[in-house]
PDB file of C-alpha atoms in Angstrom:
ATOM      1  CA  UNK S  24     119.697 -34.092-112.472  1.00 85.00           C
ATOM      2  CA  UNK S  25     123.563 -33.005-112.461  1.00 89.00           C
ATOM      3  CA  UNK S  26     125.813 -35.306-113.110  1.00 89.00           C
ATOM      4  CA  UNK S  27     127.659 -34.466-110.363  1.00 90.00           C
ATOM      5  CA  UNK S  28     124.767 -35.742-108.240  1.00 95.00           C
ATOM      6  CA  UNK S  29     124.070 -38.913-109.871  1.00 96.00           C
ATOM      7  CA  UNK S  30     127.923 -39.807-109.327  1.00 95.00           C
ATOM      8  CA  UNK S  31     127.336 -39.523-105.651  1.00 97.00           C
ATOM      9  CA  UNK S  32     124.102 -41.491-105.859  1.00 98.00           C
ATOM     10  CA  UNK S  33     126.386 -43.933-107.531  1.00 98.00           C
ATOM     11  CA  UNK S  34     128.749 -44.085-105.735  1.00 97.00           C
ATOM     12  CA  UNK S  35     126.445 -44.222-102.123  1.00 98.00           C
ATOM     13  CA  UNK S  36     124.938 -47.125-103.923  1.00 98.00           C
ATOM     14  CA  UNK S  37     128.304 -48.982-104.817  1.00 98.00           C
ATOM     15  CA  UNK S  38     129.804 -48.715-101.090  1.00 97.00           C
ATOM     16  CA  UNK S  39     125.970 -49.758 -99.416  1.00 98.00           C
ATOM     17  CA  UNK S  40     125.787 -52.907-101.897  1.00 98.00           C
ATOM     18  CA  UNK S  41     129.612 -53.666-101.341  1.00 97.00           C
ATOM     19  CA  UNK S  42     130.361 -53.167-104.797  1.00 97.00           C
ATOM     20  CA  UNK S  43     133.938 -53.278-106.827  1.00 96.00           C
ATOM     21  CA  UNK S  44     134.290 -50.897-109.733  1.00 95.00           C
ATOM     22  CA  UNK S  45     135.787 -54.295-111.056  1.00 94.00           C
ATOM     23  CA  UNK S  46     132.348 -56.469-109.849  1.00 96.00           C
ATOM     24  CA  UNK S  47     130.644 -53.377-112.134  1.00 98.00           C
ATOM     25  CA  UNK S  48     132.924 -53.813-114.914  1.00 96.00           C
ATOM     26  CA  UNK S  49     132.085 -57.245-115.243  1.00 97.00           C
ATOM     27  CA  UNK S  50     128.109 -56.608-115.334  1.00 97.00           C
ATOM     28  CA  UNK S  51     128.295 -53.910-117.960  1.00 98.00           C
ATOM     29  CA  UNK S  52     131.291 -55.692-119.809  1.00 97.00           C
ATOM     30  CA  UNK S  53     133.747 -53.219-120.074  1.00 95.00           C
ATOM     31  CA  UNK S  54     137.280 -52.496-118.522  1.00 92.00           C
ATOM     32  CA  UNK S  55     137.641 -51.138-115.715  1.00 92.00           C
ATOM     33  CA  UNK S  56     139.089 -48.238-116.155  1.00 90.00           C
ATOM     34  CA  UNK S  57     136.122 -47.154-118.399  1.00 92.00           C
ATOM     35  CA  UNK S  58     133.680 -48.229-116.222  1.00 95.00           C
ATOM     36  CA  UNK S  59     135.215 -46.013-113.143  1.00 94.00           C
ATOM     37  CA  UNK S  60     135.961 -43.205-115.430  1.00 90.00           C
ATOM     38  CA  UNK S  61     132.229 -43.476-116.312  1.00 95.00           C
ATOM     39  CA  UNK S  62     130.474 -43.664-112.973  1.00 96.00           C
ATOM     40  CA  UNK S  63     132.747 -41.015-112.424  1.00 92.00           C
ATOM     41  CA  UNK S  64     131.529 -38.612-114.472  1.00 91.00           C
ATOM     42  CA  UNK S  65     134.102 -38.275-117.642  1.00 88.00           C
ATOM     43  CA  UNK S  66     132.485 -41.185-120.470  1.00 91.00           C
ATOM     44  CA  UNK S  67     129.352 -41.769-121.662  1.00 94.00           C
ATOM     45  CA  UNK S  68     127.971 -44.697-121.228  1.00 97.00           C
ATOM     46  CA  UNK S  69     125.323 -46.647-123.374  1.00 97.00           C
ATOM     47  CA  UNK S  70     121.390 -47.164-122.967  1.00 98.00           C
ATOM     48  CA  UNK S  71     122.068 -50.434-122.598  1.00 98.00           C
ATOM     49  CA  UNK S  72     125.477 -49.732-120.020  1.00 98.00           C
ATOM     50  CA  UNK S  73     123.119 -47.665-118.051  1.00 98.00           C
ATOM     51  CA  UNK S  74     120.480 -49.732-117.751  1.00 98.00           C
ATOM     52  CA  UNK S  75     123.250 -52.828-116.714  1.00 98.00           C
ATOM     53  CA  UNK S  76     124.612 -50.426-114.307  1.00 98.00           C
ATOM     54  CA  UNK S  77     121.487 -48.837-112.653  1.00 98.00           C
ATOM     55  CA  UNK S  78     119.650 -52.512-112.329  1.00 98.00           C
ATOM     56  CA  UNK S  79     122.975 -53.677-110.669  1.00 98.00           C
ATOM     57  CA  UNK S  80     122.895 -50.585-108.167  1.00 98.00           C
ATOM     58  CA  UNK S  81     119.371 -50.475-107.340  1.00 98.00           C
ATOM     59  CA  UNK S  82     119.073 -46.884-109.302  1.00 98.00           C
ATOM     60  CA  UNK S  83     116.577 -45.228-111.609  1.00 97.00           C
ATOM     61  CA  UNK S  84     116.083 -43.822-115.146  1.00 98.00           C
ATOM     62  CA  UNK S  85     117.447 -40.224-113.931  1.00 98.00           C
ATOM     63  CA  UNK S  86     120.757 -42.155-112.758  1.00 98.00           C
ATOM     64  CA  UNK S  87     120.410 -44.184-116.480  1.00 98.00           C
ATOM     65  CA  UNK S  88     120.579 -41.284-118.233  1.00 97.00           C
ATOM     66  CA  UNK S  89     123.034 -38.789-116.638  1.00 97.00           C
ATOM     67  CA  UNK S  90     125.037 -41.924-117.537  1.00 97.00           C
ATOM     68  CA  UNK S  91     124.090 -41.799-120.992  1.00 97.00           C
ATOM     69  CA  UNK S  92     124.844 -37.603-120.933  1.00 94.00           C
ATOM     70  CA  UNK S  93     128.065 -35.840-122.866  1.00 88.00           C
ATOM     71  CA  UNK S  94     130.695 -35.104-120.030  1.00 84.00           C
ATOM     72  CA  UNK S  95     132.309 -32.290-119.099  1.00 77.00           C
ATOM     73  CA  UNK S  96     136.119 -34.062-119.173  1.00 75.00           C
ATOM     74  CA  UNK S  97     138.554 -32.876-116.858  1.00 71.00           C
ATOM     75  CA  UNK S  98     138.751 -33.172-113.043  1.00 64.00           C
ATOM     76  CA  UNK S  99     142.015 -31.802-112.025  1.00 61.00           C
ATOM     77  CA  UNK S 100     143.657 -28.238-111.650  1.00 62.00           C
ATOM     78  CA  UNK S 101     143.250 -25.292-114.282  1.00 69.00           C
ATOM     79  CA  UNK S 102     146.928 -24.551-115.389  1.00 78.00           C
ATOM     80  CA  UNK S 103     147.363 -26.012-118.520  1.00 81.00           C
ATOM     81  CA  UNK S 104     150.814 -27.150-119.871  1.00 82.00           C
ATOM     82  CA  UNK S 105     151.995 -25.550-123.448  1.00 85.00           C
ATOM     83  CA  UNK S 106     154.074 -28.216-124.716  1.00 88.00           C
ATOM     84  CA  UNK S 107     152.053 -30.692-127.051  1.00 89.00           C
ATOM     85  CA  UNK S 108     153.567 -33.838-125.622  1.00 88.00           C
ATOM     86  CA  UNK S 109     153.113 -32.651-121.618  1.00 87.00           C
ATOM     87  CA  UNK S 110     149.612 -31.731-122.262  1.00 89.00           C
ATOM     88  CA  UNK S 111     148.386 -35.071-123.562  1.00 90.00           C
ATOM     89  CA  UNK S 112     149.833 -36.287-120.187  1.00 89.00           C
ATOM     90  CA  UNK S 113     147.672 -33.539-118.380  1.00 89.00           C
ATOM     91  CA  UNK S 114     145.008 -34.285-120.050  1.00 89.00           C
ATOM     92  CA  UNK S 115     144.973 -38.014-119.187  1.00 90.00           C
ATOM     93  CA  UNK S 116     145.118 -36.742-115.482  1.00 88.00           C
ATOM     94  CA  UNK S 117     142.401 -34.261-116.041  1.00 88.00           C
ATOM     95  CA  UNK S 118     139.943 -37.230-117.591  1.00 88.00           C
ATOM     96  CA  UNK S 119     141.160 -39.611-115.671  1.00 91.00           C
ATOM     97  CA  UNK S 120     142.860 -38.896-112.408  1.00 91.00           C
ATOM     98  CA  UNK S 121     139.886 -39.193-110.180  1.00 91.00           C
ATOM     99  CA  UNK S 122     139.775 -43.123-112.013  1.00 93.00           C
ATOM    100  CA  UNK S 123     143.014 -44.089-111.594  1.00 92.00           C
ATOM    101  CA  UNK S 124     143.037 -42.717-107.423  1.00 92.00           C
ATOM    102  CA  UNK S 125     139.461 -44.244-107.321  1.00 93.00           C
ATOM    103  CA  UNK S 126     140.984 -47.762-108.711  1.00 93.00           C
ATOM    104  CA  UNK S 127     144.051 -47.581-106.223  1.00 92.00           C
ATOM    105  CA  UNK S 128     142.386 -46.888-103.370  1.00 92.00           C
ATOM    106  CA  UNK S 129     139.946 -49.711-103.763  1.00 92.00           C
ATOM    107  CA  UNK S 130     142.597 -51.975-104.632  1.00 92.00           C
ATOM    108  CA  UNK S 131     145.055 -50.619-101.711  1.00 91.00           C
ATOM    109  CA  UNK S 132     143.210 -48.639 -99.718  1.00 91.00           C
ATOM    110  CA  UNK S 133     143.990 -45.003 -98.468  1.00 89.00           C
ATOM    111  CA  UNK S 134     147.155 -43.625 -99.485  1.00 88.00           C
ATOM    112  CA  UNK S 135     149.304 -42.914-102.177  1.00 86.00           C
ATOM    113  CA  UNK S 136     151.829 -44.515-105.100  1.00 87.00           C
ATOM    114  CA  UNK S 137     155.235 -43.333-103.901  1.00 85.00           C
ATOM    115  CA  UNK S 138     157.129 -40.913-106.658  1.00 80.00           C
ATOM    116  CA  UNK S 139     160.136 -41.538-105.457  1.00 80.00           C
ATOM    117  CA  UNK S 140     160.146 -45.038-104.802  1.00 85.00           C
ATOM    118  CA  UNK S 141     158.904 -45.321-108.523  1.00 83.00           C
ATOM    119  CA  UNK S 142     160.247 -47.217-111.942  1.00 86.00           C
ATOM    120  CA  UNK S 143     158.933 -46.092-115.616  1.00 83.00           C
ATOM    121  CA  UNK S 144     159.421 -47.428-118.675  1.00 87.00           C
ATOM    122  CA  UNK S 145     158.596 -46.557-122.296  1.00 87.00           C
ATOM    123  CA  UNK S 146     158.601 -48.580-125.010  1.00 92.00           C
ATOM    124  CA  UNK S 147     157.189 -48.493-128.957  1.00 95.00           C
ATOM    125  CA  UNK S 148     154.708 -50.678-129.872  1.00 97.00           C
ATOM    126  CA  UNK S 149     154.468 -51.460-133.822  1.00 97.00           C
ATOM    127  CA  UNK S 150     150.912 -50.981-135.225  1.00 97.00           C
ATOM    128  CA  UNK S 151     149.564 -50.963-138.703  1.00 97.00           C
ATOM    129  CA  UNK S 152     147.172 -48.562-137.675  1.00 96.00           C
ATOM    130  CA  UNK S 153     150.140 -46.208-136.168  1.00 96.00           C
ATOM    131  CA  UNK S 154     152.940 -47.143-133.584  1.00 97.00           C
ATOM    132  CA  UNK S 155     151.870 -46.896-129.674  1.00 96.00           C
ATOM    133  CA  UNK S 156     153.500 -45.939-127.059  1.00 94.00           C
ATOM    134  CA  UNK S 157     153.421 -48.237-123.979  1.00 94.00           C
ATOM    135  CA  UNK S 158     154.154 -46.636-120.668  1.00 91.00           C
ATOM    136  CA  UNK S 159     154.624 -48.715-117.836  1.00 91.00           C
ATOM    137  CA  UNK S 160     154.372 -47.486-114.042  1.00 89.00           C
ATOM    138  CA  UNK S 161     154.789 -48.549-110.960  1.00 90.00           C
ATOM    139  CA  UNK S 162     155.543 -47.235-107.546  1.00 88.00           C
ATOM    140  CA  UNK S 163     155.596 -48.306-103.974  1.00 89.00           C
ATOM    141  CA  UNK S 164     152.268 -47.794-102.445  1.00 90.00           C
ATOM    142  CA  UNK S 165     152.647 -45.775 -99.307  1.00 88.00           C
ATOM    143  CA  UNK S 166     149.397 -45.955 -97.038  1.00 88.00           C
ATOM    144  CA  UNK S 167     147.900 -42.933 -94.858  1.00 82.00           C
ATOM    145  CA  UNK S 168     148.936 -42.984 -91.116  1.00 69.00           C
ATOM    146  CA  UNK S 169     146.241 -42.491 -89.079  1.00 48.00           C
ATOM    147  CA  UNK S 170     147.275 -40.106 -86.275  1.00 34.00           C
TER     148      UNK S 170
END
């Protein structure tokens, strides 16, 4: 089975049980942000994640182990940004993006977060095992006008 389809059997099964990637989360016991990015297609989930997950959905083994398969990361656009800094950034929208717009939309619905009406901040985060950095978002979620 390709991972791509087992996503959409996933994802069928999460909207016909009335699922939250959140209510998921909380059966496998991970964030999430993990768990999403993992239905999704870009982690790898356990045996015993998959199994949590495919019991919970009403799936089979084939869905367990595409679950359980090395992804192919990266979801979003082919250029690729030179700069080592800018890159990590694209790369956490390649990986990620379809999480983080599959998170907002079931927390807000249909739209988008506004990049104008938008605040960051960045801050350094001490850490024995190496400083973080800690970048905070948030913008003004702007919802899809039906016409």
């Amino acid at each position: 089975m390709k991972r791509t389809d087992a996503t959409e059997r996933i994802l069928a099964a999460k909207q016909e049980k009335k699922l939250t990637f959140g209510g998921i989360a909380k059966t496998v016991g991970r964030h999430p942000v993990w768990v999403t990015s993992a239905l999704l297609g870009q982690a790898t989930m356990s045996k015993e994640e998959a199994q949590k997950t495919v019991e919970l959905l009403g799936l089979g083994a084939e869905i367990a182990a595409a679950l359980q398969e090395m992804p192919a990361k990266g979801s979003v656009g082919q250029s690729v940004p030179v700069d080592p800094l800018i890159y990590r950034f694209h790369e956490i929208t390649q990986v990620y993006g379809t999480t983080i717009k599959a998170l907002i939309h079931e927390m807000f619905g249909d739209g988008i977060m506004s990049a104008i009406d938008f605040e960051m901040d960045i801050q350094k985060k001490e850490d024995p095992k190496g400083d973080r950095v800690v970048i905070t978002m948030n913008g003004k979620f702007l919802p899809y006008k039906k016409w």
